[in-house]
Structures are given as structure tokens and as C-alpha cells.
Amino acid sequence: MAGRRVYGGGDGGSISGVSSNHSVLLHNRGGSFASEPLSALFLSGSSSSTSPSLLDCSGIGSRSMMSFEDIRGGNGSNRSFFCPFDNEDNGDEDLDDYFHHPEKKRRLSADQVRFLEKSFETENKLEPERKVQLAKDLGLQPRQVAIWFQNRRARWKTKQLEKDYEALQSSYGNLKADYENLLKEKDSLKAEIVVLTDKLILKDKERSNSVVSEDDKFGEEPPQNLVDEASKSSKLGCKQEDMSSVKSDIFDSDSPHYTDGVHSSLLDPGDSSYIFDPDQSDLSQDEEDNLGKNLLPPCIFPKLEDVDYSDPPTSSCNFVFPIEDNALWSWS
DNA sequence: TTGTGTTTTATTGCCTCC
DNA sequence: GGAGGCAATAAAACACAA
């Protein structure tokens, strides 16, 4: 490890300047290598009032450490970390095994893990005193306790990220459903507009016809006041810039507003201009001209006297659109 | 039994804090 | 500058299907 971290010293263990994991394991399992303070630490472990009873591994002598009583009931792989030679029948074999394969890892016993888990639930950070105490109680090196907590925190973080991801995913699903509902609503409102527009065009034609027949009564030239009124009406209804702002998104279901599925402007209730932004129109100039001149002739708008302007419209059926800075509202 | 994927234990290097 | 945390990673242990 290139001398970066010296295991043991600060953690209560002692590895006499040898810092590889290999050496740590030698110390753990072969107590004869342990320095005096480390031996004292582990041999005093059974005095802890909070720990389950910790056993000295008889038959191993100074090399043996302690373990939970019930850990010993497990299979070979569940032997106590510090008491790997508790099977008297093959003790020598194990001993031999350890000194020839000192790098072998041993998993913590189920009870040790339970104990650590409980401790982790209480507090997922480990103060030095607590670390030493836990190590004492479990018959582990403080360093091992620290590593366990570190790995446990990493696992916890991963799980937390998974939870957060699921929450975000479900939130996204809800937003998407809302968005799709809004799109449907928008489509139906557009259809409604088309129907009403047709009706108005029809009505206007009828009215024109009646005007023409009235004209017939007075000769070929219409009276000047009617010409003026028609001209005024035309200006009111078809100011080109007003019309483009009205038409662009009404007739544009593929507006760039919606290119990414969830558009911030759409979702932002503070952005009242999102529906009628003229810059967002993707119609050609010809189409726009047609919309301005033909599709929405001046007469599709009700005459001023036919509309109640006392309250701003809340329904799209009014033909006056509930938008801020709408030129239609600046007529009066 | 063996191959393979997953979990657990441990190391390394970098970073921050005191 | 040392201690400790974290991310990335290695490697042993384990689980399990074929």
C-alpha cells in the first residue's frame, strides 16, 4: 500500500510496521505475532459488560482468541474469526492451513454481523471509542470494525440511491400521465375551436348575404358607414401579429414546446405565454398567410357589442384567449 | 463438479478536516 | 501531517443452476 496507511497503530491493533493485509491476518490468527497491547486488548475482551459471552479457544493457548458461544455451532466456514482452530480433530491441519495460506479471508459470523448491524442502526458513523468497544465485544480488530462500517455505509448508500431512483421514476410516470392528459385536453379544445370557427364562418356568410340583399335595395354602392364599420372590424380582428400569436399553437400540435415529452413551460404554471408564443409556430409563411387571411377572417370574431368584456374569459369557447398581453384584450 | 454471478471483506488512493 | 471517510477495486467466500 505504498506506506500510505499504517493499519493497526491508531486502530488499537499492532502490526509492527508491516502494513499488508497479509500481515494483519497473521496477527489476527496467530496471536504469537501480536504485540503486547493487542494481546492485552483481546484477552480483556471477555470482561465487557455489553458483549455476549466471549470464549477463549481452549487448546490453542496464547494464539487463541474469543468467539460467541453459538457461533461455534456453525459449519467450518462459520468458525470464529479469531478461533479458527476450534476443531480439535484437525487443529494441526488448520494451523498448517493458516500459516501456508495466511491471505485467506474469513467472513464474520452471523452473530457478529447481527451485532454490527444493530450498532449500525443506532449510529452509522463510528467514533474511536465505540469502534474499540465493538472490537472488544466481537473479538475483532478495530480496523475490521471500521472496514465493516465503511462497507456497510457504502451498501446503505447504494440502497438509498436505488430507492431514490424508484421514487423519481414513479414521479416521472405521474408527470407523464398528467402531461398526456393535458395533451388530450388540448386536442379536444382545438377540435372545439375548429367546430365553432366553422359555425362562425357560416354565420358570417349568411350575414354577408343579407347585407348584399340590403344593398340591392339602395343601389350598387354600399353606404359609407357600413364600409367604415367593415374596415374597422377587419382591423380589429386581423391584426397580423395578433393572429399569428393566436393561431400558432392552436393549430400546432407538434410545437417545439413538447419535443421532450415534459416541457418545463407546459409544466410551469407561472409561464402563461406557453400556448401562444408566435415564435414557436412551425407553419410556413403561406400557411400563416392563409390562416391570417382566410382561415380566420375578421368576421370570425364576435362584434364588440356581442361580447361581454366585463369578465376575462375562462373558457376557450369564448374565442378570446385567456392570455396575458393578448392584443385582443387591448382593443378597448 | 464446475462455471458463473453475487456478496463480503479488505486494500488503495484521493480528499477533507483539524 | 495525521486521521478518517469515500470511491473504486481486488479477491475470497458463497450460492446456485446445469
GROMACS .gro file of C-alpha atoms (C1' of nucleotides) in nm:
model
  368
    1MET     CA    1   0.000   0.000   0.000
    2ALA     CA    2   0.299   0.220  -0.055
    3GLY     CA    3   0.315   0.333   0.305
    4ARG     CA    4   0.005   0.540   0.283
    5ARG     CA    5  -0.193   0.392   0.565
    6VAL     CA    6  -0.048   0.207   0.855
    7TYR     CA    7  -0.305  -0.035   0.984
    8GLY     CA    8  -0.314  -0.121   1.344
    9GLY     CA    9  -0.148   0.157   1.533
   10GLY     CA   10  -0.433   0.405   1.554
   11ASP     CA   11  -0.696   0.134   1.550
   12GLY     CA   12  -0.569  -0.048   1.851
   13GLY     CA   13  -0.411  -0.328   1.657
   14SER     CA   14  -0.042  -0.367   1.613
   15ILE     CA   15   0.133  -0.488   1.308
   16SER     CA   16   0.479  -0.373   1.390
   17GLY     CA   17   0.530  -0.165   1.081
   18VAL     CA   18   0.417  -0.437   0.840
   19SER     CA   19   0.114  -0.298   0.674
   20SER     CA   20  -0.019  -0.553   0.429
   21ASN     CA   21  -0.341  -0.734   0.479
   22HIS     CA   22  -0.140  -1.050   0.480
   23SER     CA   23   0.037  -0.942   0.792
   24VAL     CA   24  -0.281  -0.831   0.961
   25LEU     CA   25  -0.425  -1.174   0.916
   26LEU     CA   26  -0.116  -1.331   1.056
   27HIS     CA   27  -0.155  -1.123   1.362
   28ASN     CA   28  -0.521  -1.195   1.390
   29ARG     CA   29  -0.492  -1.565   1.364
   30GLY     CA   30  -0.156  -1.628   1.505
   31GLY     CA   31  -0.155  -1.447   1.835
   32SER     CA   32   0.209  -1.521   1.883
   33PHE     CA   33   0.282  -1.240   1.644
   34ALA     CA   34   0.066  -0.993   1.826
   35SER     CA   35   0.232  -0.720   2.016
   36GLU     CA   36   0.166  -0.685   2.385
   37PRO     CA   37  -0.105  -0.416   2.368
   38LEU     CA   38  -0.305  -0.611   2.113
   39SER     CA   39  -0.291  -0.929   2.316
   40ALA     CA   40  -0.399  -0.740   2.622
   41LEU     CA   41  -0.686  -0.585   2.434
   42PHE     CA   42  -0.829  -0.912   2.311
   43LEU     CA   43  -0.769  -1.110   2.623
   44SER     CA   44  -0.955  -0.849   2.817
   45GLY     CA   45  -1.247  -0.859   2.579
   46SER     CA   46  -1.449  -1.105   2.785
   47SER     CA   47  -1.477  -0.855   3.063
   48SER     CA   48  -1.706  -0.633   2.859
   49SER     CA   49  -2.042  -0.592   3.022
   50THR     CA   50  -2.225  -0.532   2.696
   51SER     CA   51  -2.090  -0.821   2.499
   52PRO     CA   52  -2.225  -1.170   2.470
   53SER     CA   53  -2.002  -1.413   2.641
   54LEU     CA   54  -1.676  -1.438   2.464
   55LEU     CA   55  -1.491  -1.759   2.485
   56ASP     CA   56  -1.129  -1.834   2.495
   57CYS     CA   57  -1.049  -2.107   2.247
   58SER     CA   58  -0.910  -2.374   2.470
   59GLY     CA   59  -0.638  -2.582   2.326
   60ILE     CA   60  -0.490  -2.304   2.121
   61GLY     CA   61  -0.320  -2.133   2.408
   62SER     CA   62  -0.200  -1.781   2.364
   63ARG     CA   63  -0.278  -1.798   1.995
   64SER     CA   64  -0.647  -1.844   2.051
   65MET     CA   65  -0.895  -1.564   2.077
   66MET     CA   66  -1.260  -1.543   2.168
   67SER     CA   67  -1.587  -1.609   1.997
   68PHE     CA   68  -1.959  -1.607   2.060
   69GLU     CA   69  -2.071  -1.934   2.211
   70ASP     CA   70  -2.330  -2.003   1.945
   71ILE     CA   71  -2.102  -1.918   1.660
   72ARG     CA   72  -1.925  -2.242   1.724
   73GLY     CA   73  -2.227  -2.441   1.625
   74GLY     CA   74  -2.194  -2.343   1.260
   75ASN     CA   75  -2.015  -2.523   0.983
   76GLY     CA   76  -1.646  -2.491   0.923
   77SER     CA   77  -1.678  -2.170   0.736
   78ASN     CA   78  -1.861  -2.016   1.028
   79ARG     CA   79  -1.585  -2.059   1.275
   80SER     CA   80  -1.499  -1.760   1.481
   81PHE     CA   81  -1.269  -1.526   1.302
   82PHE     CA   82  -1.032  -1.541   1.592
   83CYS     CA   83  -1.082  -1.903   1.673
   84PRO     CA   84  -1.024  -2.094   1.355
   85PHE     CA   85  -0.871  -2.394   1.524
   86ASP     CA   86  -1.158  -2.496   1.743
   87ASN     CA   87  -1.194  -2.835   1.585
   88GLU     CA   88  -0.964  -3.042   1.794
   89ASP     CA   89  -0.955  -3.324   1.541
   90ASN     CA   90  -0.786  -3.128   1.269
   91GLY     CA   91  -0.642  -2.843   1.465
   92ASP     CA   92  -0.295  -2.906   1.335
   93GLU     CA   93  -0.426  -2.917   0.982
   94ASP     CA   94  -0.598  -2.583   1.027
   95LEU     CA   95  -0.291  -2.440   1.186
   96ASP     CA   96  -0.087  -2.558   0.893
   97ASP     CA   97  -0.350  -2.417   0.659
   98TYR     CA   98  -0.330  -2.080   0.818
   99PHE     CA   99   0.038  -2.043   0.801
  100HIS     CA  100   0.054  -2.161   0.445
  101HIS     CA  101  -0.249  -1.961   0.325
  102PRO     CA  102  -0.246  -1.666   0.552
  103GLU     CA  103  -0.417  -1.445   0.297
  104LYS     CA  104  -0.744  -1.635   0.318
  105LYS     CA  105  -1.038  -1.425   0.417
  106ARG     CA  106  -1.288  -1.536   0.676
  107ARG     CA  107  -1.638  -1.400   0.685
  108LEU     CA  108  -1.774  -1.266   1.005
  109SER     CA  109  -2.012  -1.494   1.183
  110ALA     CA  110  -2.384  -1.435   1.166
  111ASP     CA  111  -2.387  -1.320   1.525
  112GLN     CA  112  -2.104  -1.080   1.473
  113VAL     CA  113  -2.284  -0.936   1.174
  114ARG     CA  114  -2.608  -0.910   1.371
  115PHE     CA  115  -2.427  -0.727   1.646
  116LEU     CA  116  -2.267  -0.491   1.398
  117GLU     CA  117  -2.596  -0.436   1.220
  118LYS     CA  118  -2.762  -0.334   1.544
  119SER     CA  119  -2.483  -0.098   1.616
  120PHE     CA  120  -2.507   0.043   1.267
  121GLU     CA  121  -2.877   0.104   1.309
  122THR     CA  122  -2.806   0.308   1.617
  123GLU     CA  123  -2.541   0.519   1.450
  124ASN     CA  124  -2.384   0.461   1.114
  125LYS     CA  125  -2.071   0.651   1.198
  126LEU     CA  126  -1.812   0.509   1.424
  127GLU     CA  127  -1.635   0.711   1.690
  128PRO     CA  128  -1.299   0.574   1.800
  129GLU     CA  129  -1.420   0.469   2.145
  130ARG     CA  130  -1.717   0.287   2.004
  131LYS     CA  131  -1.500   0.118   1.749
  132VAL     CA  132  -1.266  -0.013   2.014
  133GLN     CA  133  -1.555  -0.124   2.231
  134LEU     CA  134  -1.723  -0.304   1.943
  135ALA     CA  135  -1.399  -0.469   1.851
  136LYS     CA  136  -1.360  -0.585   2.207
  137ASP     CA  137  -1.711  -0.717   2.223
  138LEU     CA  138  -1.688  -0.901   1.895
  139GLY     CA  139  -1.335  -1.024   1.918
  140LEU     CA  140  -1.235  -0.838   1.608
  141GLN     CA  141  -0.969  -0.588   1.530
  142PRO     CA  142  -1.089  -0.228   1.547
  143ARG     CA  143  -0.969  -0.199   1.193
  144GLN     CA  144  -1.208  -0.474   1.089
  145VAL     CA  145  -1.494  -0.298   1.261
  146ALA     CA  146  -1.407   0.022   1.081
  147ILE     CA  147  -1.392  -0.157   0.748
  148TRP     CA  148  -1.722  -0.327   0.816
  149PHE     CA  149  -1.887   0.007   0.889
  150GLN     CA  150  -1.735   0.160   0.583
  151ASN     CA  151  -1.859  -0.117   0.359
  152ARG     CA  152  -2.194  -0.110   0.531
  153ARG     CA  153  -2.228   0.261   0.467
  154ALA     CA  154  -2.147   0.202   0.102
  155ARG     CA  155  -2.417  -0.066   0.081
  156TRP     CA  156  -2.664   0.162   0.255
  157LYS     CA  157  -2.587   0.440   0.013
  158THR     CA  158  -2.638   0.212  -0.284
  159LYS     CA  159  -2.974   0.102  -0.150
  160GLN     CA  160  -3.068   0.461  -0.084
  161LEU     CA  161  -2.982   0.553  -0.440
  162GLU     CA  162  -3.198   0.269  -0.565
  163LYS     CA  163  -3.486   0.393  -0.354
  164ASP     CA  164  -3.439   0.748  -0.477
  165TYR     CA  165  -3.429   0.625  -0.833
  166GLU     CA  166  -3.755   0.435  -0.790
  167ALA     CA  167  -3.919   0.738  -0.634
  168LEU     CA  168  -3.805   0.959  -0.920
  169GLN     CA  169  -3.923   0.703  -1.172
  170SER     CA  170  -4.269   0.688  -1.024
  171SER     CA  171  -4.283   1.065  -1.000
  172TYR     CA  172  -4.185   1.085  -1.365
  173GLY     CA  173  -4.457   0.837  -1.452
  174ASN     CA  174  -4.716   1.051  -1.281
  175LEU     CA  175  -4.598   1.365  -1.453
  176LYS     CA  176  -4.600   1.190  -1.787
  177ALA     CA  177  -4.958   1.075  -1.734
  178ASP     CA  178  -5.058   1.429  -1.641
  179TYR     CA  179  -4.886   1.562  -1.947
  180GLU     CA  180  -5.061   1.314  -2.175
  181ASN     CA  181  -5.395   1.407  -2.024
  182LEU     CA  182  -5.322   1.772  -2.087
  183LEU     CA  183  -5.234   1.694  -2.447
  184LYS     CA  184  -5.565   1.517  -2.492
  185GLU     CA  185  -5.746   1.808  -2.337
  186LYS     CA  186  -5.564   2.043  -2.566
  187ASP     CA  187  -5.660   1.836  -2.870
  188SER     CA  188  -6.025   1.833  -2.776
  189LEU     CA  189  -6.019   2.207  -2.720
  190LYS     CA  190  -5.863   2.252  -3.062
  191ALA     CA  191  -6.135   2.042  -3.217
  192GLU     CA  192  -6.391   2.254  -3.041
  193ILE     CA  193  -6.232   2.566  -3.184
  194VAL     CA  194  -6.250   2.428  -3.536
  195VAL     CA  195  -6.618   2.345  -3.499
  196LEU     CA  196  -6.700   2.686  -3.362
  197THR     CA  197  -6.494   2.856  -3.629
  198ASP     CA  198  -6.689   2.677  -3.898
  199LYS     CA  199  -7.010   2.786  -3.738
  200LEU     CA  200  -6.896   3.145  -3.730
  201ILE     CA  201  -6.785   3.138  -4.092
  202LEU     CA  202  -7.124   3.005  -4.187
  203LYS     CA  203  -7.298   3.268  -3.984
  204ASP     CA  204  -7.082   3.537  -4.138
  205LYS     CA  205  -7.168   3.420  -4.488
  206GLU     CA  206  -7.533   3.439  -4.403
  207ARG     CA  207  -7.486   3.785  -4.267
  208SER     CA  208  -7.294   3.894  -4.578
  209ASN     CA  209  -7.571   3.767  -4.797
  210SER     CA  210  -7.823   3.964  -4.602
  211VAL     CA  211  -7.608   4.276  -4.628
  212VAL     CA  212  -7.581   4.229  -5.003
  213SER     CA  213  -7.956   4.199  -5.038
  214GLU     CA  214  -7.996   4.514  -4.828
  215ASP     CA  215  -7.750   4.685  -5.061
  216ASP     CA  216  -7.963   4.585  -5.354
  217LYS     CA  217  -8.237   4.797  -5.204
  218PHE     CA  218  -8.015   5.106  -5.202
  219GLY     CA  219  -7.827   5.057  -5.523
  220GLU     CA  220  -7.483   4.923  -5.608
  221GLU     CA  221  -7.273   5.135  -5.376
  222PRO     CA  222  -7.288   5.041  -5.006
  223PRO     CA  223  -7.338   5.328  -4.764
  224GLN     CA  224  -7.012   5.477  -4.640
  225ASN     CA  225  -7.086   5.399  -4.274
  226LEU     CA  226  -7.110   5.022  -4.350
  227VAL     CA  227  -6.783   5.031  -4.536
  228ASP     CA  228  -6.617   5.202  -4.242
  229GLU     CA  229  -6.756   4.951  -3.997
  230ALA     CA  230  -6.641   4.658  -4.203
  231SER     CA  231  -6.299   4.815  -4.230
  232LYS     CA  232  -6.284   4.873  -3.856
  233SER     CA  233  -6.394   4.519  -3.790
  234SER     CA  234  -6.125   4.391  -4.022
  235LYS     CA  235  -5.856   4.583  -3.840
  236LEU     CA  236  -5.975   4.463  -3.507
  237GLY     CA  237  -5.993   4.102  -3.597
  238CYS     CA  238  -5.698   4.054  -3.818
  239LYS     CA  239  -5.404   4.248  -3.695
  240GLN     CA  240  -5.147   4.017  -3.841
  241GLU     CA  241  -4.929   3.996  -3.534
  242ASP     CA  242  -5.227   3.925  -3.314
  243MET     CA  243  -5.342   3.649  -3.534
  244SER     CA  244  -5.010   3.481  -3.552
  245SER     CA  245  -4.990   3.472  -3.178
  246VAL     CA  246  -5.333   3.322  -3.156
  247LYS     CA  247  -5.305   3.067  -3.425
  248SER     CA  248  -4.956   2.934  -3.384
  249ASP     CA  249  -5.005   2.680  -3.115
  250ILE     CA  250  -5.371   2.628  -3.158
  251PHE     CA  251  -5.302   2.472  -3.493
  252ASP     CA  252  -4.973   2.324  -3.397
  253SER     CA  253  -4.984   2.005  -3.203
  254ASP     CA  254  -4.617   1.936  -3.270
  255SER     CA  255  -4.497   2.261  -3.135
  256PRO     CA  256  -4.138   2.258  -3.007
  257HIS     CA  257  -4.290   2.313  -2.665
  258TYR     CA  258  -4.343   1.942  -2.642
  259THR     CA  259  -4.043   1.798  -2.807
  260ASP     CA  260  -3.901   1.640  -2.497
  261GLY     CA  261  -4.220   1.498  -2.360
  262VAL     CA  262  -4.227   1.708  -2.049
  263HIS     CA  263  -4.176   2.069  -2.128
  264SER     CA  264  -4.091   2.298  -1.847
  265SER     CA  265  -4.303   2.573  -1.989
  266LEU     CA  266  -4.600   2.346  -2.003
  267LEU     CA  267  -4.545   2.235  -1.650
  268ASP     CA  268  -4.475   2.579  -1.522
  269PRO     CA  269  -4.797   2.745  -1.413
  270GLY     CA  270  -4.615   3.074  -1.396
  271ASP     CA  271  -4.549   3.074  -1.767
  272SER     CA  272  -4.878   3.194  -1.906
  273SER     CA  273  -4.747   3.252  -2.254
  274TYR     CA  274  -4.658   2.898  -2.341
  275ILE     CA  275  -4.957   2.827  -2.559
  276PHE     CA  276  -4.943   3.129  -2.782
  277ASP     CA  277  -4.584   3.201  -2.849
  278PRO     CA  278  -4.569   3.315  -3.212
  279ASP     CA  279  -4.206   3.222  -3.241
  280GLN     CA  280  -4.293   2.861  -3.184
  281SER     CA  281  -4.507   2.828  -3.493
  282ASP     CA  282  -4.380   2.573  -3.739
  283LEU     CA  283  -4.621   2.670  -4.013
  284SER     CA  284  -4.488   2.801  -4.339
  285GLN     CA  285  -4.534   3.165  -4.431
  286ASP     CA  286  -4.803   3.067  -4.681
  287GLU     CA  287  -4.989   2.871  -4.422
  288GLU     CA  288  -4.963   3.161  -4.188
  289ASP     CA  289  -5.091   3.397  -4.453
  290ASN     CA  290  -5.378   3.167  -4.521
  291LEU     CA  291  -5.459   3.148  -4.157
  292GLY     CA  292  -5.446   3.521  -4.129
  293LYS     CA  293  -5.646   3.597  -4.442
  294ASN     CA  294  -5.873   3.303  -4.495
  295LEU     CA  295  -5.898   3.061  -4.210
  296LEU     CA  296  -5.971   3.327  -3.957
  297PRO     CA  297  -6.141   3.610  -4.139
  298PRO     CA  298  -6.220   3.925  -3.947
  299CYS     CA  299  -6.574   3.820  -3.906
  300ILE     CA  300  -6.498   3.510  -3.701
  301PHE     CA  301  -6.464   3.736  -3.403
  302PRO     CA  302  -6.784   3.846  -3.247
  303LYS     CA  303  -6.865   4.209  -3.281
  304LEU     CA  304  -6.757   4.411  -2.986
  305GLU     CA  305  -7.113   4.469  -2.877
  306ASP     CA  306  -7.184   4.097  -2.878
  307VAL     CA  307  -6.918   4.013  -2.627
  308ASP     CA  308  -6.933   4.060  -2.256
  309TYR     CA  309  -6.595   4.204  -2.165
  310SER     CA  310  -6.672   4.262  -1.805
  311ASP     CA  311  -6.502   3.937  -1.706
  312PRO     CA  312  -6.198   3.788  -1.866
  313PRO     CA  313  -6.294   3.467  -2.038
  314THR     CA  314  -6.210   3.144  -1.868
  315SER     CA  315  -6.332   2.910  -2.131
  316SER     CA  316  -6.170   2.854  -2.464
  317CYS     CA  317  -6.518   2.861  -2.617
  318ASN     CA  318  -6.525   3.239  -2.591
  319PHE     CA  319  -6.291   3.294  -2.877
  320VAL     CA  320  -6.097   3.537  -2.674
  321PHE     CA  321  -5.799   3.368  -2.530
  322PRO     CA  322  -5.701   3.383  -2.168
  323ILE     CA  323  -5.352   3.505  -2.216
  324GLU     CA  324  -5.158   3.791  -2.077
  325ASP     CA  325  -5.066   4.069  -2.317
  326ASN     CA  326  -5.315   3.938  -2.562
  327ALA     CA  327  -5.370   4.204  -2.822
  328LEU     CA  328  -5.733   4.103  -2.838
  329TRP     CA  329  -5.772   4.243  -2.490
  330SER     CA  330  -5.614   4.573  -2.582
  331TRP     CA  331  -5.883   4.655  -2.831
  332SER     CA  332  -6.083   4.861  -2.590
  333DT     C1'  333  -1.843  -3.095  -1.010
  334DT     C1'  334  -1.796  -2.681  -1.227
  335DG     C1'  335  -1.886  -2.245  -1.419
  336DT     C1'  336  -2.081  -1.814  -1.310
  337DG     C1'  337  -2.287  -1.443  -1.069
  338DT     C1'  338  -2.330  -1.217  -0.617
  339DT     C1'  339  -2.182  -1.084  -0.164
  340DT     C1'  340  -1.847  -0.978   0.170
  341DT     C1'  341  -1.400  -0.846   0.335
  342DA     C1'  342  -1.012  -0.582   0.259
  343DT     C1'  343  -0.682  -0.257   0.006
  344DT     C1'  344  -0.554   0.157  -0.229
  345DG     C1'  345  -0.553   0.627  -0.348
  346DC     C1'  346  -0.751   1.056  -0.301
  347DC     C1'  347  -0.974   1.406  -0.034
  348DT     C1'  348  -1.114   1.680   0.371
  349DC     C1'  349  -1.076   1.829   0.830
  350DC     C1'  350  -0.846   1.956   1.238
  351DG     C1'  351   0.079   1.600   0.864
  352DG     C1'  352  -0.207   1.252   1.057
  353DA     C1'  353  -0.671   1.051   1.095
  354DG     C1'  354  -1.059   0.912   0.891
  355DG     C1'  355  -1.411   0.898   0.508
  356DC     C1'  356  -1.522   0.759   0.046
  357DA     C1'  357  -1.498   0.553  -0.430
  358DA     C1'  358  -1.305   0.213  -0.690
  359DT     C1'  359  -1.138  -0.219  -0.699
  360DA     C1'  360  -0.943  -0.694  -0.587
  361DA     C1'  361  -1.017  -1.123  -0.424
  362DA     C1'  362  -1.211  -1.476  -0.127
  363DA     C1'  363  -1.638  -1.681   0.006
  364DC     C1'  364  -2.068  -1.815  -0.110
  365DA     C1'  365  -2.499  -1.952  -0.380
  366DC     C1'  366  -2.687  -2.189  -0.737
  367DA     C1'  367  -2.801  -2.371  -1.184
  368DA     C1'  368  -2.660  -2.703  -1.535
   0.00000   0.00000   0.00000
